[in-house]
Coordinates of N, CA, C and O in Angstrom, one line a residue:
M18 N 34.4 184.4 272.1 CA 34.8 185.3 271.1 C 36.3 184.9 270.8 O 37.2 184.6 271.6
D19 N 36.6 184.7 269.5 CA 37.9 184.2 269.1 C 39.0 185.5 269.2 O 38.6 186.3 268.2
R20 N 40.0 185.6 269.7 CA 40.9 186.7 269.8 C 41.7 186.7 268.6 O 42.4 187.7 268.1
D21 N 41.9 185.8 267.7 CA 42.9 185.6 266.4 C 42.2 186.2 265.4 O 42.9 186.6 264.5
R22 N 40.9 186.2 265.3 CA 40.1 186.8 264.1 C 39.6 188.2 264.5 O 39.1 188.3 265.4
P23 N 39.8 189.1 263.5 CA 39.4 190.5 263.8 C 37.8 190.3 263.5 O 37.4 189.5 262.8
M24 N 36.9 191.1 264.0 CA 35.4 191.0 263.9 C 35.0 191.4 262.5 O 34.0 191.2 262.1
D25 N 35.8 192.4 261.9 CA 35.5 192.8 260.6 C 35.4 191.9 259.4 O 34.8 192.0 258.6
R26 N 36.0 190.8 259.7 CA 36.1 189.7 258.6 C 34.7 188.9 258.5 O 34.4 188.4 257.5
D27 N 34.1 188.9 259.8 CA 33.0 188.2 259.7 C 31.7 189.0 259.0 O 30.8 188.3 258.5
R28 N 31.7 190.1 259.0 CA 30.6 191.0 258.5 C 30.9 191.3 257.0 O 32.1 191.6 256.6
P29 N 30.0 191.1 256.1 CA 29.9 191.4 254.8 C 30.2 193.0 254.4 O 29.7 193.8 255.1
V30 N 31.1 193.3 253.6 CA 31.4 194.6 253.2 C 30.1 195.1 252.5 O 29.7 194.6 251.4
D31 N 29.6 196.2 252.8 CA 28.2 197.0 252.4 C 28.7 197.9 251.3 O 28.6 199.1 251.7
R32 N 29.2 197.5 250.1 CA 29.5 198.6 249.0 C 28.6 198.4 247.9 O 28.1 197.5 247.5
P33 N 28.3 199.7 247.2 CA 27.3 199.2 246.0 C 28.0 198.8 245.0 O 29.3 199.1 244.9
R34 N 27.4 198.3 244.0 CA 28.0 197.7 242.9 C 28.5 198.8 242.0 O 28.0 199.9 241.8
P35 N 29.6 198.5 241.2 CA 30.3 199.5 240.4 C 29.2 200.1 239.4 O 29.2 201.3 239.0
A36 N 28.5 199.2 238.7 CA 27.5 199.8 237.7 C 26.3 200.7 238.4 O 26.0 201.6 237.7
A37 N 26.0 200.3 239.5 CA 25.0 201.2 240.2 C 25.6 202.7 240.4 O 25.0 203.6 240.6
R38 N 26.8 202.6 240.8 CA 27.6 203.9 241.2 C 27.7 204.8 240.0 O 27.5 205.8 240.0
A39 N 28.1 204.0 238.8 CA 28.6 204.6 237.6 C 27.3 205.2 236.9 O 27.7 206.4 236.1
R40 N 26.0 205.0 237.1 CA 24.9 205.5 236.3 C 24.6 206.8 236.6 O 24.6 207.8 235.7
P41 N 24.5 207.2 238.1 CA 24.4 208.6 238.2 C 25.5 209.5 237.9 O 25.2 210.8 237.4
R42 N 26.7 208.9 238.1 CA 28.0 209.8 237.6 C 27.9 210.0 236.0 O 28.2 211.1 235.6
R43 N 27.5 209.0 235.5 CA 27.6 209.3 233.9 C 26.4 210.2 233.4 O 26.6 210.9 232.6
A44 N 25.5 210.1 234.2 CA 24.1 211.1 233.9 C 24.6 212.6 234.2 O 24.2 213.4 233.4
L45 N 25.3 212.7 235.3 CA 25.8 214.0 235.8 C 26.9 214.5 234.8 O 26.8 215.6 234.4
T46 N 27.8 213.7 234.3 CA 28.7 214.0 233.5 C 28.0 214.6 232.1 O 28.5 215.6 231.4
V47 N 27.0 213.8 231.7 CA 26.4 214.1 230.4 C 25.7 215.5 230.4 O 25.7 216.3 229.6
F48 N 25.0 215.7 231.7 CA 24.4 216.9 232.0 C 25.3 218.2 232.0 O 25.2 219.2 231.5
K49 N 26.5 217.8 232.5 CA 27.5 218.7 232.6 C 27.9 219.3 231.2 O 28.2 220.4 230.9
A50 N 28.2 218.2 230.5 CA 28.5 218.5 229.1 C 27.6 219.2 228.3 O 28.1 220.1 227.5
V51 N 26.4 218.9 228.3 CA 25.3 219.5 227.7 C 25.3 221.1 228.1 O 25.1 222.0 227.1
L52 N 25.1 221.3 229.4 CA 25.2 222.5 230.0 C 26.3 223.5 229.3 O 26.2 224.8 229.0
V53 N 27.6 222.9 229.4 CA 28.8 223.6 228.9 C 28.7 224.0 227.5 O 28.9 225.3 227.0
C54 N 28.1 223.2 226.5 CA 27.8 223.4 225.1 C 26.8 224.7 225.0 O 27.0 225.5 224.3
V55 N 25.7 224.5 225.8 CA 24.7 225.6 225.8 C 25.4 226.9 226.3 O 25.2 227.8 225.5
V56 N 26.1 227.0 227.4 CA 26.8 228.2 227.7 C 27.8 228.7 226.7 O 27.8 229.9 226.4
L57 N 28.4 227.9 226.1 CA 29.3 228.2 224.9 C 28.6 228.9 223.9 O 28.9 229.9 223.3
V58 N 27.7 228.2 223.2 CA 26.9 228.6 222.1 C 26.4 230.1 222.4 O 26.4 231.0 221.7
V59 N 25.6 230.1 223.6 CA 25.0 231.3 223.9 C 25.9 232.6 224.2 O 25.8 233.7 223.8
G60 N 27.0 232.2 224.7 CA 28.1 233.1 225.0 C 28.7 233.7 223.8 O 29.0 234.7 223.7
V61 N 29.0 232.7 222.9 CA 29.6 233.3 221.5 C 28.5 234.1 220.9 O 29.0 235.2 220.3
S62 N 27.3 233.8 220.9 CA 26.3 234.4 220.3 C 26.2 235.8 220.8 O 26.1 237.0 220.1
I63 N 26.1 235.9 222.1 CA 26.1 237.2 222.9 C 27.4 238.1 222.6 O 27.1 239.4 222.3
G64 N 28.4 237.5 222.7 CA 29.8 238.0 222.3 C 29.7 238.6 221.0 O 30.4 239.8 220.7
R65 N 29.4 238.1 219.9 CA 29.3 238.4 218.6 C 28.4 239.6 218.5 O 28.6 240.6 217.7
A66 N 27.2 239.6 219.1 CA 26.3 240.8 219.1 C 26.8 241.9 220.0 O 26.6 243.2 219.5
L67 N 27.6 241.7 221.0 CA 28.2 243.0 221.5 C 29.4 243.7 220.9 O 29.7 244.7 221.0
A68 N 30.1 242.8 220.1 CA 31.4 243.2 219.2 C 31.0 243.9 218.1 O 31.9 244.3 217.2
Q69 N 29.7 244.0 217.7 CA 29.3 244.6 216.3 C 29.7 246.1 216.4 O 29.8 246.8 217.6
P70 N 30.1 246.8 215.2 CA 30.4 248.2 215.4 C 29.2 248.9 215.6 O 28.0 248.6 215.2
G71 N 29.3 250.1 216.1 CA 28.2 251.2 216.4 C 28.5 251.8 217.6 O 29.5 251.5 218.5
D72 N 27.6 252.7 218.1 CA 27.6 253.4 219.2 C 26.7 253.1 220.3 O 26.4 253.7 221.3
Q73 N 26.0 251.9 220.1 CA 24.8 251.6 221.1 C 25.5 251.0 222.2 O 26.8 250.5 222.4
G74 N 24.8 251.2 223.3 CA 25.4 250.7 224.7 C 25.1 249.1 224.8 O 24.5 248.5 224.0
V75 N 25.7 248.6 225.8 CA 25.5 247.2 226.2 C 23.9 246.8 226.2 O 23.5 245.9 225.7
P76 N 23.2 247.5 227.2 CA 21.8 247.1 227.2 C 20.9 247.1 226.1 O 20.2 246.1 225.8
S77 N 21.4 248.1 225.2 CA 20.5 248.2 224.0 C 21.1 246.9 222.9 O 20.2 246.5 222.2
R78 N 22.2 246.7 223.1 CA 22.8 245.6 222.2 C 22.2 244.2 222.7 O 21.8 243.3 222.0
L79 N 22.1 244.1 224.0 CA 21.5 242.9 224.6 C 20.2 242.8 224.3 O 19.6 241.6 224.0
A80 N 19.4 243.7 224.4 CA 18.0 243.7 223.8 C 17.8 243.5 222.4 O 17.0 242.6 222.3
D81 N 18.7 243.9 221.6 CA 18.6 243.8 220.2 C 18.8 242.3 219.9 O 18.0 241.6 219.3
W82 N 19.7 241.6 220.7 CA 20.3 240.2 220.5 C 18.9 239.4 221.1 O 18.8 238.5 220.4
A83 N 18.3 239.7 222.1 CA 17.2 238.8 222.8 C 16.2 239.0 221.7 O 15.4 238.1 221.4
R84 N 15.9 240.4 221.1 CA 14.9 240.2 220.2 C 15.0 239.4 218.9 O 14.2 238.7 218.3
D85 N 16.3 239.5 218.7 CA 16.6 238.6 217.4 C 16.7 237.2 217.5 O 16.2 236.4 216.6
N86 N 16.7 236.8 218.9 CA 16.6 235.4 219.2 C 15.3 235.1 219.9 O 15.1 234.1 220.7
H87 N 14.2 235.8 219.4 CA 12.7 235.3 219.9 C 12.6 235.4 221.3 O 11.7 234.6 221.9
L88 N 13.2 236.4 221.8 CA 13.0 236.6 223.2 C 12.2 238.0 223.6 O 12.5 238.5 224.5
S89 N 11.4 238.6 222.7 CA 10.8 239.8 222.8 C 10.0 239.9 223.9 O 10.0 241.1 224.6
V90 N 9.4 239.0 224.4 CA 8.4 239.0 225.6 C 9.2 239.2 226.8 O 8.9 240.1 227.7
V91 N 10.4 238.6 227.0 CA 11.4 238.8 228.0 C 11.8 240.3 228.1 O 11.8 240.9 229.2
V92 N 12.2 240.9 226.8 CA 12.8 242.4 226.8 C 11.6 243.2 227.3 O 11.8 244.0 227.9
D93 N 10.4 242.9 226.7 CA 9.2 243.8 227.0 C 8.9 243.5 228.6 O 8.5 244.8 229.2
Q94 N 8.9 242.4 229.2 CA 8.8 242.5 230.5 C 10.0 243.3 231.3 O 9.5 243.8 232.4
V95 N 11.0 243.1 231.1 CA 12.0 243.8 231.8 C 11.9 245.4 231.5 O 12.3 246.0 232.5
K96 N 11.4 245.8 230.4 CA 11.1 247.2 229.9 C 10.0 247.6 231.1 O 10.2 248.8 231.6
E97 N 9.0 246.9 231.1 CA 7.8 247.3 232.1 C 8.4 247.5 233.6 O 7.9 248.3 234.3
L98 N 9.3 246.6 234.0 CA 9.6 246.6 235.3 C 10.6 248.1 235.7 O 10.6 248.5 236.9
R99 N 11.0 248.6 234.8 CA 11.8 249.9 234.9 C 10.9 250.8 235.1 O 10.1 251.5 235.1

């Protein structure tokens, strides 16, 4: 064994290619962006429904919002659980 050379130079470095690493990160970034957009749209929609004038409570307003957005089946299932 030669003492002048470190042993690490003889072995190839096992690193993934940059393109191979970038693909999963890009897909995750796109997924996160889509998720943020969906949460914003739904959040604004629910916020507008809750901010309407009237004396209804929050559960009633959320049920009305869900029915207006074609989620009547979900509202009925939750109603049966009570």
